mmCIF file with all atom_site columns, C-alpha atoms and ligand atoms in Angstrom:
data_model
loop_
_atom_site.group_PDB
_atom_site.id
_atom_site.type_symbol
_atom_site.label_atom_id
_atom_site.label_alt_id
_atom_site.label_comp_id
_atom_site.label_asym_id
_atom_site.label_entity_id
_atom_site.label_seq_id
_atom_site.pdbx_PDB_ins_code
_atom_site.Cartn_x
_atom_site.Cartn_y
_atom_site.Cartn_z
_atom_site.occupancy
_atom_site.B_iso_or_equiv
_atom_site.pdbx_formal_charge
_atom_site.auth_seq_id
_atom_site.auth_comp_id
_atom_site.auth_asym_id
_atom_site.auth_atom_id
_atom_site.pdbx_PDB_model_num
ATOM   1   C CA . MET A 1 1   ? 100.318 109.201 77.140 1.00 0.00 ? 6   MET A CA 1
ATOM   2   C CA . PRO A 1 2   ? 101.465 108.037 80.605 1.00 0.00 ? 7   PRO A CA 1
ATOM   3   C CA . ALA A 1 3   ? 102.808 104.520 81.195 1.00 0.00 ? 8   ALA A CA 1
ATOM   4   C CA . GLY A 1 4   ? 100.349 102.043 82.709 1.00 0.00 ? 9   GLY A CA 1
ATOM   5   C CA . ASN A 1 5   ? 99.407  98.399  83.098 1.00 0.00 ? 10  ASN A CA 1
ATOM   6   C CA . VAL A 1 6   ? 98.713  96.724  79.763 1.00 0.00 ? 11  VAL A CA 1
ATOM   7   C CA . LEU A 1 7   ? 96.415  93.825  78.935 1.00 0.00 ? 12  LEU A CA 1
ATOM   8   C CA . MET A 1 8   ? 96.583  92.272  75.443 1.00 0.00 ? 13  MET A CA 1
ATOM   9   C CA . VAL A 1 9   ? 93.389  90.550  74.304 1.00 0.00 ? 14  VAL A CA 1
ATOM   10  C CA . CYS A 1 10  ? 92.465  88.200  71.443 1.00 0.00 ? 15  CYS A CA 1
ATOM   11  C CA . LEU A 1 11  ? 89.928  85.382  71.049 1.00 0.00 ? 16  LEU A CA 1
ATOM   12  C CA . GLY A 1 12  ? 91.701  82.264  72.323 1.00 0.00 ? 17  GLY A CA 1
ATOM   13  C CA . ASN A 1 13  ? 94.685  83.783  74.179 1.00 0.00 ? 18  ASN A CA 1
ATOM   14  C CA . ILE A 1 14  ? 96.960  81.235  72.492 1.00 0.00 ? 19  ILE A CA 1
ATOM   15  C CA . CYS A 1 15  ? 98.126  82.862  69.238 1.00 0.00 ? 20  CYS A CA 1
ATOM   16  C CA . ARG A 1 16  ? 98.085  86.662  69.003 1.00 0.00 ? 21  ARG A CA 1
ATOM   17  C CA . SER A 1 17  ? 97.774  88.069  72.525 1.00 0.00 ? 22  SER A CA 1
ATOM   18  C CA . PRO A 1 18  ? 100.528 85.813  73.974 1.00 0.00 ? 23  PRO A CA 1
ATOM   19  C CA . LEU A 1 19  ? 102.876 87.270  71.345 1.00 0.00 ? 24  LEU A CA 1
ATOM   20  C CA . ALA A 1 20  ? 101.739 90.799  72.200 1.00 0.00 ? 25  ALA A CA 1
ATOM   21  C CA . HIS A 1 21  ? 102.171 90.002  75.912 1.00 0.00 ? 26  HIS A CA 1
ATOM   22  C CA . GLY A 1 22  ? 105.737 88.707  75.422 1.00 0.00 ? 27  GLY A CA 1
ATOM   23  C CA . ILE A 1 23  ? 106.762 91.512  73.089 1.00 0.00 ? 28  ILE A CA 1
ATOM   24  C CA . PHE A 1 24  ? 105.344 94.290  75.257 1.00 0.00 ? 29  PHE A CA 1
ATOM   25  C CA . GLU A 1 25  ? 106.836 92.790  78.425 1.00 0.00 ? 30  GLU A CA 1
ATOM   26  C CA . THR A 1 26  ? 110.252 92.722  76.755 1.00 0.00 ? 31  THR A CA 1
ATOM   27  C CA . LEU A 1 27  ? 110.025 96.261  75.361 1.00 0.00 ? 32  LEU A CA 1
ATOM   28  C CA . SER A 1 28  ? 108.641 97.846  78.554 1.00 0.00 ? 33  SER A CA 1
ATOM   29  C CA . GLN A 1 29  ? 111.308 96.644  80.980 1.00 0.00 ? 34  GLN A CA 1
ATOM   30  C CA . ASP A 1 30  ? 112.261 100.236 81.887 1.00 0.00 ? 35  ASP A CA 1
ATOM   31  C CA . PHE A 1 31  ? 108.742 100.888 83.135 1.00 0.00 ? 36  PHE A CA 1
ATOM   32  C CA . ASN A 1 32  ? 107.356 99.593  86.402 1.00 0.00 ? 37  ASN A CA 1
ATOM   33  C CA . ILE A 1 33  ? 104.179 98.169  84.941 1.00 0.00 ? 38  ILE A CA 1
ATOM   34  C CA . LYS A 1 34  ? 102.241 94.918  84.718 1.00 0.00 ? 39  LYS A CA 1
ATOM   35  C CA . VAL A 1 35  ? 101.693 93.225  81.359 1.00 0.00 ? 40  VAL A CA 1
ATOM   36  C CA . ASP A 1 36  ? 99.304  90.335  80.825 1.00 0.00 ? 41  ASP A CA 1
ATOM   37  C CA . SER A 1 37  ? 97.064  88.792  78.171 1.00 0.00 ? 42  SER A CA 1
ATOM   38  C CA . ALA A 1 38  ? 93.626  87.184  78.029 1.00 0.00 ? 43  ALA A CA 1
ATOM   39  C CA . GLY A 1 39  ? 91.107  85.763  75.573 1.00 0.00 ? 44  GLY A CA 1
ATOM   40  C CA . THR A 1 40  ? 87.482  86.709  75.127 1.00 0.00 ? 45  THR A CA 1
ATOM   41  C CA . ALA A 1 41  ? 86.708  82.958  74.866 1.00 0.00 ? 46  ALA A CA 1
ATOM   42  C CA . ASN A 1 42  ? 87.556  80.238  77.376 1.00 0.00 ? 47  ASN A CA 1
ATOM   43  C CA . TYR A 1 43  ? 88.243  77.362  74.930 1.00 0.00 ? 48  TYR A CA 1
ATOM   44  C CA . HIS A 1 44  ? 91.932  77.243  75.728 1.00 0.00 ? 49  HIS A CA 1
ATOM   45  C CA . SER A 1 45  ? 91.983  78.333  79.391 1.00 0.00 ? 50  SER A CA 1
ATOM   46  C CA . GLY A 1 46  ? 95.016  76.888  81.189 1.00 0.00 ? 51  GLY A CA 1
ATOM   47  C CA . GLY A 1 47  ? 96.723  75.990  77.907 1.00 0.00 ? 52  GLY A CA 1
ATOM   48  C CA . GLN A 1 48  ? 100.156 77.001  76.618 1.00 0.00 ? 53  GLN A CA 1
ATOM   49  C CA . PRO A 1 49  ? 100.538 79.408  73.728 1.00 0.00 ? 54  PRO A CA 1
ATOM   50  C CA . ASP A 1 50  ? 100.227 77.792  70.284 1.00 0.00 ? 55  ASP A CA 1
ATOM   51  C CA . LYS A 1 51  ? 103.537 76.129  69.288 1.00 0.00 ? 56  LYS A CA 1
ATOM   52  C CA . ARG A 1 52  ? 103.740 78.408  66.251 1.00 0.00 ? 57  ARG A CA 1
ATOM   53  C CA . SER A 1 53  ? 103.501 81.525  68.438 1.00 0.00 ? 58  SER A CA 1
ATOM   54  C CA . GLN A 1 54  ? 106.113 80.084  70.803 1.00 0.00 ? 59  GLN A CA 1
ATOM   55  C CA . ALA A 1 55  ? 108.479 79.387  67.888 1.00 0.00 ? 60  ALA A CA 1
ATOM   56  C CA . THR A 1 56  ? 107.937 82.815  66.330 1.00 0.00 ? 61  THR A CA 1
ATOM   57  C CA . ALA A 1 57  ? 108.623 84.577  69.640 1.00 0.00 ? 62  ALA A CA 1
ATOM   58  C CA . LEU A 1 58  ? 111.704 82.453  70.289 1.00 0.00 ? 63  LEU A CA 1
ATOM   59  C CA . ASN A 1 59  ? 113.081 83.443  66.860 1.00 0.00 ? 64  ASN A CA 1
ATOM   60  C CA . HIS A 1 60  ? 113.183 86.950  68.333 1.00 0.00 ? 65  HIS A CA 1
ATOM   61  C CA . GLY A 1 61  ? 114.656 85.810  71.666 1.00 0.00 ? 66  GLY A CA 1
ATOM   62  C CA . ILE A 1 62  ? 111.356 85.949  73.561 1.00 0.00 ? 67  ILE A CA 1
ATOM   63  C CA . ASP A 1 63  ? 110.257 82.933  75.624 1.00 0.00 ? 68  ASP A CA 1
ATOM   64  C CA . ILE A 1 64  ? 106.465 82.828  76.013 1.00 0.00 ? 69  ILE A CA 1
ATOM   65  C CA . SER A 1 65  ? 106.285 79.157  77.040 1.00 0.00 ? 70  SER A CA 1
ATOM   66  C CA . LYS A 1 66  ? 105.430 79.951  80.680 1.00 0.00 ? 71  LYS A CA 1
ATOM   67  C CA . GLN A 1 67  ? 102.265 81.833  79.743 1.00 0.00 ? 72  GLN A CA 1
ATOM   68  C CA . ARG A 1 68  ? 98.902  80.146  80.333 1.00 0.00 ? 73  ARG A CA 1
ATOM   69  C CA . ALA A 1 69  ? 95.666  81.121  78.639 1.00 0.00 ? 74  ALA A CA 1
ATOM   70  C CA . ARG A 1 70  ? 92.870  82.703  80.618 1.00 0.00 ? 75  ARG A CA 1
ATOM   71  C CA . GLN A 1 71  ? 89.575  84.353  79.830 1.00 0.00 ? 76  GLN A CA 1
ATOM   72  C CA . PHE A 1 72  ? 89.055  88.115  80.021 1.00 0.00 ? 77  PHE A CA 1
ATOM   73  C CA . THR A 1 73  ? 86.934  89.138  83.006 1.00 0.00 ? 78  THR A CA 1
ATOM   74  C CA . VAL A 1 74  ? 85.271  92.352  84.073 1.00 0.00 ? 79  VAL A CA 1
ATOM   75  C CA . ASN A 1 75  ? 87.881  92.695  86.865 1.00 0.00 ? 80  ASN A CA 1
ATOM   76  C CA . ASP A 1 76  ? 90.475  93.324  84.168 1.00 0.00 ? 81  ASP A CA 1
ATOM   77  C CA . PHE A 1 77  ? 88.982  96.794  83.717 1.00 0.00 ? 82  PHE A CA 1
ATOM   78  C CA . ASP A 1 78  ? 90.160  97.584  87.268 1.00 0.00 ? 83  ASP A CA 1
ATOM   79  C CA . ALA A 1 79  ? 93.579  95.923  87.037 1.00 0.00 ? 84  ALA A CA 1
ATOM   80  C CA . PHE A 1 80  ? 94.689  97.455  83.718 1.00 0.00 ? 85  PHE A CA 1
ATOM   81  C CA . ASP A 1 81  ? 95.029  100.974 82.317 1.00 0.00 ? 86  ASP A CA 1
ATOM   82  C CA . TYR A 1 82  ? 95.265  99.952  78.661 1.00 0.00 ? 87  TYR A CA 1
ATOM   83  C CA . ILE A 1 83  ? 93.368  97.061  77.115 1.00 0.00 ? 88  ILE A CA 1
ATOM   84  C CA . TYR A 1 84  ? 94.565  96.425  73.574 1.00 0.00 ? 89  TYR A CA 1
ATOM   85  C CA . VAL A 1 85  ? 92.482  94.107  71.410 1.00 0.00 ? 90  VAL A CA 1
ATOM   86  C CA . MET A 1 86  ? 93.574  92.451  68.174 1.00 0.00 ? 91  MET A CA 1
ATOM   87  C CA . ASP A 1 87  ? 90.442  92.686  66.022 1.00 0.00 ? 92  ASP A CA 1
ATOM   88  C CA . ARG A 1 88  ? 86.981  94.246  65.861 1.00 0.00 ? 93  ARG A CA 1
ATOM   89  C CA . SER A 1 89  ? 85.301  91.120  67.129 1.00 0.00 ? 94  SER A CA 1
ATOM   90  C CA . ASN A 1 90  ? 87.472  91.273  70.276 1.00 0.00 ? 95  ASN A CA 1
ATOM   91  C CA . LEU A 1 91  ? 86.627  94.977  70.535 1.00 0.00 ? 96  LEU A CA 1
ATOM   92  C CA . ARG A 1 92  ? 82.898  94.238  70.487 1.00 0.00 ? 97  ARG A CA 1
ATOM   93  C CA . ASP A 1 93  ? 83.206  91.432  73.033 1.00 0.00 ? 98  ASP A CA 1
ATOM   94  C CA . VAL A 1 94  ? 85.315  93.446  75.495 1.00 0.00 ? 99  VAL A CA 1
ATOM   95  C CA . LEU A 1 95  ? 83.195  96.591  75.164 1.00 0.00 ? 100 LEU A CA 1
ATOM   96  C CA . ALA A 1 96  ? 80.094  94.501  75.865 1.00 0.00 ? 101 ALA A CA 1
ATOM   97  C CA . LEU A 1 97  ? 81.486  93.874  79.359 1.00 0.00 ? 102 LEU A CA 1
ATOM   98  C CA . ALA A 1 98  ? 82.415  97.502  80.073 1.00 0.00 ? 103 ALA A CA 1
ATOM   99  C CA . ARG A 1 99  ? 80.473  98.941  83.011 1.00 0.00 ? 104 ARG A CA 1
ATOM   100 C CA . THR A 1 100 ? 81.326  102.608 82.647 1.00 0.00 ? 105 THR A CA 1
ATOM   101 C CA . GLU A 1 101 ? 82.703  105.175 80.253 1.00 0.00 ? 106 GLU A CA 1
ATOM   102 C CA . LYS A 1 102 ? 86.002  104.892 82.139 1.00 0.00 ? 107 LYS A CA 1
ATOM   103 C CA . ASP A 1 103 ? 86.119  101.166 81.283 1.00 0.00 ? 108 ASP A CA 1
ATOM   104 C CA . ARG A 1 104 ? 85.272  101.832 77.639 1.00 0.00 ? 109 ARG A CA 1
ATOM   105 C CA . LYS A 1 105 ? 88.027  104.426 77.300 1.00 0.00 ? 110 LYS A CA 1
ATOM   106 C CA . LYS A 1 106 ? 90.677  101.857 78.257 1.00 0.00 ? 111 LYS A CA 1
ATOM   107 C CA . VAL A 1 107 ? 89.897  99.675  75.238 1.00 0.00 ? 112 VAL A CA 1
ATOM   108 C CA . ALA A 1 108 ? 91.443  100.139 71.787 1.00 0.00 ? 113 ALA A CA 1
ATOM   109 C CA . LEU A 1 109 ? 92.535  98.180  68.735 1.00 0.00 ? 114 LEU A CA 1
ATOM   110 C CA . LEU A 1 110 ? 96.283  97.549  69.150 1.00 0.00 ? 115 LEU A CA 1
ATOM   111 C CA . LEU A 1 111 ? 96.842  98.727  65.565 1.00 0.00 ? 116 LEU A CA 1
ATOM   112 C CA . GLY A 1 112 ? 94.603  101.777 65.949 1.00 0.00 ? 117 GLY A CA 1
ATOM   113 C CA . HIS A 1 113 ? 92.381  101.314 62.903 1.00 0.00 ? 118 HIS A CA 1
ATOM   114 C CA . ASP A 1 114 ? 93.647  98.042  61.475 1.00 0.00 ? 119 ASP A CA 1
ATOM   115 C CA . GLU A 1 115 ? 93.268  94.493  62.769 1.00 0.00 ? 120 GLU A CA 1
ATOM   116 C CA . VAL A 1 116 ? 95.739  91.778  63.737 1.00 0.00 ? 121 VAL A CA 1
ATOM   117 C CA . GLU A 1 117 ? 94.053  88.946  61.882 1.00 0.00 ? 122 GLU A CA 1
ATOM   118 C CA . ASP A 1 118 ? 93.687  85.508  63.417 1.00 0.00 ? 123 ASP A CA 1
ATOM   119 C CA . PRO A 1 119 ? 96.559  83.265  62.178 1.00 0.00 ? 124 PRO A CA 1
ATOM   120 C CA . TYR A 1 120 ? 95.185  80.094  63.825 1.00 0.00 ? 125 TYR A CA 1
ATOM   121 C CA . TYR A 1 121 ? 93.911  78.335  60.691 1.00 0.00 ? 126 TYR A CA 1
ATOM   122 C CA . GLY A 1 122 ? 96.711  79.476  58.384 1.00 0.00 ? 127 GLY A CA 1
ATOM   123 C CA . GLY A 1 123 ? 100.367 78.523  57.925 1.00 0.00 ? 128 GLY A CA 1
ATOM   124 C CA . PRO A 1 124 ? 103.542 79.704  59.655 1.00 0.00 ? 129 PRO A CA 1
ATOM   125 C CA . GLU A 1 125 ? 103.805 82.778  57.415 1.00 0.00 ? 130 GLU A CA 1
ATOM   126 C CA . GLY A 1 126 ? 100.733 84.237  59.127 1.00 0.00 ? 131 GLY A CA 1
ATOM   127 C CA . PHE A 1 127 ? 102.532 84.169  62.465 1.00 0.00 ? 132 PHE A CA 1
ATOM   128 C CA . LYS A 1 128 ? 105.470 86.133  61.053 1.00 0.00 ? 133 LYS A CA 1
ATOM   129 C CA . ILE A 1 129 ? 103.088 88.801  59.745 1.00 0.00 ? 134 ILE A CA 1
ATOM   130 C CA . VAL A 1 130 ? 101.262 88.907  63.074 1.00 0.00 ? 135 VAL A CA 1
ATOM   131 C CA . TYR A 1 131 ? 104.571 89.236  64.927 1.00 0.00 ? 136 TYR A CA 1
ATOM   132 C CA . LYS A 1 132 ? 105.702 92.158  62.782 1.00 0.00 ? 137 LYS A CA 1
ATOM   133 C CA . LYS A 1 133 ? 102.415 94.045  63.082 1.00 0.00 ? 138 LYS A CA 1
ATOM   134 C CA . ILE A 1 134 ? 102.304 93.568  66.862 1.00 0.00 ? 139 ILE A CA 1
ATOM   135 C CA . ASP A 1 135 ? 105.972 94.457  67.333 1.00 0.00 ? 140 ASP A CA 1
ATOM   136 C CA . ASN A 1 136 ? 105.578 97.708  65.360 1.00 0.00 ? 141 ASN A CA 1
ATOM   137 C CA . ALA A 1 137 ? 102.498 98.717  67.335 1.00 0.00 ? 142 ALA A CA 1
ATOM   138 C CA . CYS A 1 138 ? 104.129 97.958  70.700 1.00 0.00 ? 143 CYS A CA 1
ATOM   139 C CA . ARG A 1 139 ? 107.185 100.025 69.798 1.00 0.00 ? 144 ARG A CA 1
ATOM   140 C CA . GLU A 1 140 ? 104.947 102.961 68.859 1.00 0.00 ? 145 GLU A CA 1
ATOM   141 C CA . ILE A 1 141 ? 103.176 102.791 72.220 1.00 0.00 ? 146 ILE A CA 1
ATOM   142 C CA . ILE A 1 142 ? 106.474 102.696 74.125 1.00 0.00 ? 147 ILE A CA 1
ATOM   143 C CA . GLU A 1 143 ? 107.716 105.695 72.111 1.00 0.00 ? 148 GLU A CA 1
ATOM   144 C CA . GLN A 1 144 ? 104.591 107.630 73.091 1.00 0.00 ? 149 GLN A CA 1
ATOM   145 C CA . TRP A 1 145 ? 105.216 106.785 76.732 1.00 0.00 ? 150 TRP A CA 1
ATOM   146 C CA . LYS A 1 146 ? 108.728 108.200 76.517 1.00 0.00 ? 151 LYS A CA 1
ATOM   147 C CA . ASN A 1 147 ? 107.512 111.583 75.242 1.00 0.00 ? 152 ASN A CA 1
HETATM 148 P P1 . LIG B 2 .   ? 93.974  83.721  69.037 1.00 0.00 ? 14  LIG B P1 1
HETATM 149 O O1 . LIG B 2 .   ? 93.720  82.590  67.924 1.00 0.00 ? 14  LIG B O1 1
HETATM 150 O O2 . LIG B 2 .   ? 92.641  84.397  69.257 1.00 0.00 ? 14  LIG B O2 1
HETATM 151 O O3 . LIG B 2 .   ? 94.963  84.608  68.370 1.00 0.00 ? 14  LIG B O3 1
HETATM 152 O O4 . LIG B 2 .   ? 94.493  83.010  70.238 1.00 0.00 ? 14  LIG B O4 1
HETATM 153 C C1 . LIG B 2 .   ? 92.751  81.601  68.038 1.00 0.00 ? 14  LIG B C1 1
HETATM 154 C C2 . LIG B 2 .   ? 93.038  80.455  68.711 1.00 0.00 ? 14  LIG B C2 1
HETATM 155 C C3 . LIG B 2 .   ? 92.094  79.453  68.782 1.00 0.00 ? 14  LIG B C3 1
HETATM 156 C C4 . LIG B 2 .   ? 90.873  79.614  68.176 1.00 0.00 ? 14  LIG B C4 1
HETATM 157 C C5 . LIG B 2 .   ? 90.587  80.764  67.497 1.00 0.00 ? 14  LIG B C5 1
HETATM 158 C C6 . LIG B 2 .   ? 91.525  81.771  67.449 1.00 0.00 ? 14  LIG B C6 1
HETATM 159 N N1 . LIG B 2 .   ? 89.921  78.565  68.231 1.00 0.00 ? 14  LIG B N1 1
HETATM 160 O O5 . LIG B 2 .   ? 88.857  78.707  67.607 1.00 0.00 ? 14  LIG B O5 1
HETATM 161 O O6 . LIG B 2 .   ? 90.162  77.547  68.888 1.00 0.00 ? 14  LIG B O6 1
#
């Protein structure tokens, strides 16, 4: 798999995809690529990542406080090579905007067959689990790029 621009997508772009954005950006520093994140919904557009995501990232030395939420748009299919979504609902919503087979092929669940579940309504433990799942998946992708 060749290296390419990566977009991380969840629903609100304040909990899961900002973590994925920060983690992937940190891990991919040897590659000359663009990393960003977006939400399928616009409820939080312009907002900072959830405080719990910020704290969880900072526990691992990653500062995501400068990120601002934005909504996924059809133009993202042109700007990114890989569009990783967190759950099947995100997958449905992003694929609904795909114009071509080429667009569709860029979209995949970050965990392959499993989902990164929404931690928004739960406690801090959910964010730790989300972090671990995302971090593992990002490392696997980077490993594939190196081969
Ligand atoms: P995210 O989490 O999709 O991981 O950013 C959510 C954040 C906010 C809401 C839902 C999910 N919300 O309904 O406001």
